[in-house]
Amino acid sequence: MTHPSDIGPAPGEVQAHRGASAIAPENTLAAFRLAAEQGAKWVELDVALSADGTLVVIHDDSVDRTSSGKGPLGNLSLAQIAALDAGSWFDQRFAGERIPTLAEVISALGELGLSANVEIKQHKHHKHHKHHKHHKSLDQLVHAVQADISQRSAQTEIMISSFDPEALRAMHGLEPDLEMAMLWGRPPEDWAGQLAAIPATTIHMHYKALSIGMLEETTRRGIKVRAWTCNDPVQLISFWGAGLTGVITDNPALFLE
Ligand code: G3P
Ligand code: MG
């Protein structure tokens, strides 16, 4: 059996999924700091709006799993969210970690020398509004992302990803120079057409759906592909040579050493 230490560092880009979330509570400043200490240059993080319209960095549509609190994100104010403990659920050593705002994380990235893949989450409770309200909340969401990322330091690069093509389309309208990555578990047959309609230049897909044939086609078309969420470097060995651009992993150390 091949051991990760036998295969050396990954030849592509390594993004720390929700920070170094294998060894720290996901989407916290501690997780981003540890990703930087492991040598990662990129972190992936998830953002959504609080009830009072501030972008916070959290994966789920509720605070239940990753904090000391309870309730849907869309019902909680920033003050309520910021008062929660987002570390103890993972390990008592991280007691006192908070659910950070995107603005706080953007500021920390500058100090840590990190760049970020900002994943825009459009949670269901936003989508179940009437059509015009959905557009209003999407508009609010992308403008909030634009305002926060505009504060990044000169060394911090930003890319945007989402499972929601409408979020990418709206974000591209505001920030046409940023890399837009469409998230799919398994890309649809018509991935090229769907990317062009956004327009997006990149696919972020589940690593188990990777194929050499598809990577040859994406490479031919100048489309980048990153694979999530892979915590076993052996799984990707055959894909780097076929044009895989990067990996999104909970444990960046495995791919960097
Ligand atoms: O960006 C890749 C990955 O984060 C997408 O899935 O559910 O972990 O946000 P999820
Ligand atoms: Mg994510």
PDB file of N, CA and C and ligand atoms in Angstrom, residues 15 17-18 26-27 44-46 59-60 117-119 121 161-163 183-184 204-205 226-229 248 250, ligand 1:
ATOM      1  N   GLN A  15      -5.922  23.756  -1.002  1.00  0.00           N
ATOM      2  CA  GLN A  15      -6.800  24.669  -0.259  1.00  0.00           C
ATOM      3  C   GLN A  15      -7.286  23.961   1.007  1.00  0.00           C
ATOM      4  N   HIS A  17      -9.881  23.175   3.547  1.00  0.00           N
ATOM      5  CA  HIS A  17     -11.347  23.173   3.548  1.00  0.00           C
ATOM      6  C   HIS A  17     -11.896  23.624   4.896  1.00  0.00           C
ATOM      7  N   ARG A  18     -12.556  24.770   4.929  1.00  0.00           N
ATOM      8  CA  ARG A  18     -13.051  25.408   6.168  1.00  0.00           C
ATOM      9  C   ARG A  18     -11.870  25.674   7.106  1.00  0.00           C
ATOM     10  N   GLU A  26     -13.922  23.995  12.355  1.00  0.00           N
ATOM     11  CA  GLU A  26     -14.063  24.536  10.997  1.00  0.00           C
ATOM     12  C   GLU A  26     -14.496  25.992  10.982  1.00  0.00           C
ATOM     13  N   ASN A  27     -13.999  26.714   9.958  1.00  0.00           N
ATOM     14  CA  ASN A  27     -14.420  28.099   9.712  1.00  0.00           C
ATOM     15  C   ASN A  27     -14.212  29.032  10.906  1.00  0.00           C
ATOM     16  N   GLU A  44     -10.443  27.553   2.059  1.00  0.00           N
ATOM     17  CA  GLU A  44     -11.823  27.610   1.585  1.00  0.00           C
ATOM     18  C   GLU A  44     -12.679  27.945   2.792  1.00  0.00           C
ATOM     19  N   LEU A  45     -13.668  28.815   2.631  1.00  0.00           N
ATOM     20  CA  LEU A  45     -14.567  29.162   3.735  1.00  0.00           C
ATOM     21  C   LEU A  45     -15.963  29.413   3.186  1.00  0.00           C
ATOM     22  N   ASP A  46     -16.968  29.229   4.051  1.00  0.00           N
ATOM     23  CA  ASP A  46     -18.371  29.350   3.639  1.00  0.00           C
ATOM     24  C   ASP A  46     -18.965  30.621   4.254  1.00  0.00           C
ATOM     25  N   HIS A  59     -20.676  27.061   7.833  1.00  0.00           N
ATOM     26  CA  HIS A  59     -21.108  26.163   6.748  1.00  0.00           C
ATOM     27  C   HIS A  59     -22.613  25.923   6.729  1.00  0.00           C
ATOM     28  N   ASP A  60     -23.190  25.584   7.908  1.00  0.00           N
ATOM     29  CA  ASP A  60     -24.585  25.137   7.947  1.00  0.00           C
ATOM     30  C   ASP A  60     -25.553  26.326   7.905  1.00  0.00           C
ATOM     31  N   ASN A 117     -10.770  31.066  -1.011  1.00  0.00           N
ATOM     32  CA  ASN A 117     -11.889  30.637  -1.843  1.00  0.00           C
ATOM     33  C   ASN A 117     -13.147  30.882  -1.011  1.00  0.00           C
ATOM     34  N   VAL A 118     -13.893  31.926  -1.367  1.00  0.00           N
ATOM     35  CA  VAL A 118     -15.092  32.303  -0.612  1.00  0.00           C
ATOM     36  C   VAL A 118     -16.295  31.588  -1.235  1.00  0.00           C
ATOM     37  N   GLU A 119     -16.835  30.608  -0.510  1.00  0.00           N
ATOM     38  CA  GLU A 119     -17.997  29.865  -1.013  1.00  0.00           C
ATOM     39  C   GLU A 119     -19.267  30.541  -0.529  1.00  0.00           C
ATOM     40  N   LYS A 121     -22.997  30.612   0.225  1.00  0.00           N
ATOM     41  CA  LYS A 121     -24.104  29.700   0.521  1.00  0.00           C
ATOM     42  C   LYS A 121     -25.418  30.467   0.391  1.00  0.00           C
ATOM     43  N   SER A 161     -16.736  30.735  -5.089  1.00  0.00           N
ATOM     44  CA  SER A 161     -17.359  29.484  -5.525  1.00  0.00           C
ATOM     45  C   SER A 161     -18.770  29.405  -4.958  1.00  0.00           C
ATOM     46  N   SER A 162     -19.618  28.589  -5.630  1.00  0.00           N
ATOM     47  CA  SER A 162     -20.982  28.391  -5.138  1.00  0.00           C
ATOM     48  C   SER A 162     -21.628  27.202  -5.855  1.00  0.00           C
ATOM     49  N   PHE A 163     -22.540  26.526  -5.156  1.00  0.00           N
ATOM     50  CA  PHE A 163     -23.409  25.537  -5.802  1.00  0.00           C
ATOM     51  C   PHE A 163     -24.520  26.246  -6.580  1.00  0.00           C
ATOM     52  N   LEU A 183     -19.639  24.849  -8.254  1.00  0.00           N
ATOM     53  CA  LEU A 183     -19.558  23.641  -7.425  1.00  0.00           C
ATOM     54  C   LEU A 183     -20.588  22.623  -7.885  1.00  0.00           C
ATOM     55  N   TRP A 184     -20.075  21.440  -8.187  1.00  0.00           N
ATOM     56  CA  TRP A 184     -20.938  20.300  -8.495  1.00  0.00           C
ATOM     57  C   TRP A 184     -20.390  19.075  -7.779  1.00  0.00           C
ATOM     58  N   HIS A 204     -15.374  23.089  -9.329  1.00  0.00           N
ATOM     59  CA  HIS A 204     -14.982  22.424  -8.088  1.00  0.00           C
ATOM     60  C   HIS A 204     -15.915  21.234  -7.911  1.00  0.00           C
ATOM     61  N   MET A 205     -15.364  20.021  -7.987  1.00  0.00           N
ATOM     62  CA  MET A 205     -16.199  18.808  -7.996  1.00  0.00           C
ATOM     63  C   MET A 205     -15.731  17.797  -6.963  1.00  0.00           C
ATOM     64  N   ARG A 226     -10.788  21.781  -9.538  1.00  0.00           N
ATOM     65  CA  ARG A 226     -10.286  21.417  -8.202  1.00  0.00           C
ATOM     66  C   ARG A 226     -11.223  20.354  -7.624  1.00  0.00           C
ATOM     67  N   ALA A 227     -10.653  19.497  -6.761  1.00  0.00           N
ATOM     68  CA  ALA A 227     -11.415  18.376  -6.216  1.00  0.00           C
ATOM     69  C   ALA A 227     -11.627  18.556  -4.717  1.00  0.00           C
ATOM     70  N   TRP A 228     -12.868  18.352  -4.246  1.00  0.00           N
ATOM     71  CA  TRP A 228     -13.185  18.382  -2.824  1.00  0.00           C
ATOM     72  C   TRP A 228     -13.834  17.066  -2.450  1.00  0.00           C
ATOM     73  N   THR A 229     -14.010  16.786  -1.210  1.00  0.00           N
ATOM     74  CA  THR A 229     -13.120  17.146  -0.105  1.00  0.00           C
ATOM     75  C   THR A 229     -12.271  15.924   0.117  1.00  0.00           C
ATOM     76  N   ILE A 248      -9.092  20.507  -2.398  1.00  0.00           N
ATOM     77  CA  ILE A 248      -9.681  21.172  -1.235  1.00  0.00           C
ATOM     78  C   ILE A 248      -9.772  20.090  -0.161  1.00  0.00           C
ATOM     79  N   ASP A 250      -9.461  18.838   4.223  1.00  0.00           N
ATOM     80  CA  ASP A 250      -9.531  19.180   5.645  1.00  0.00           C
ATOM     81  C   ASP A 250      -8.146  19.162   6.293  1.00  0.00           C
TER      82      ASP A 250
HETATM   83  O1  G3P B   1     -15.811  24.088  -1.707  1.00  0.00           O
HETATM   84  C1  G3P B   1     -15.879  22.718  -1.597  1.00  0.00           C
HETATM   85  C2  G3P B   1     -16.796  22.271  -0.496  1.00  0.00           C
HETATM   86  O2  G3P B   1     -16.683  23.166   0.580  1.00  0.00           O
HETATM   87  C3  G3P B   1     -18.219  22.190  -0.941  1.00  0.00           C
HETATM   88  O3  G3P B   1     -19.043  21.559  -0.027  1.00  0.00           O
HETATM   89  O4  G3P B   1     -20.623  21.418   1.830  1.00  0.00           O
HETATM   90  O5  G3P B   1     -18.174  21.495   2.307  1.00  0.00           O
HETATM   91  O6  G3P B   1     -19.347  23.528   1.514  1.00  0.00           O
HETATM   92  P1  G3P B   1     -19.310  22.035   1.466  1.00  0.00           P
END
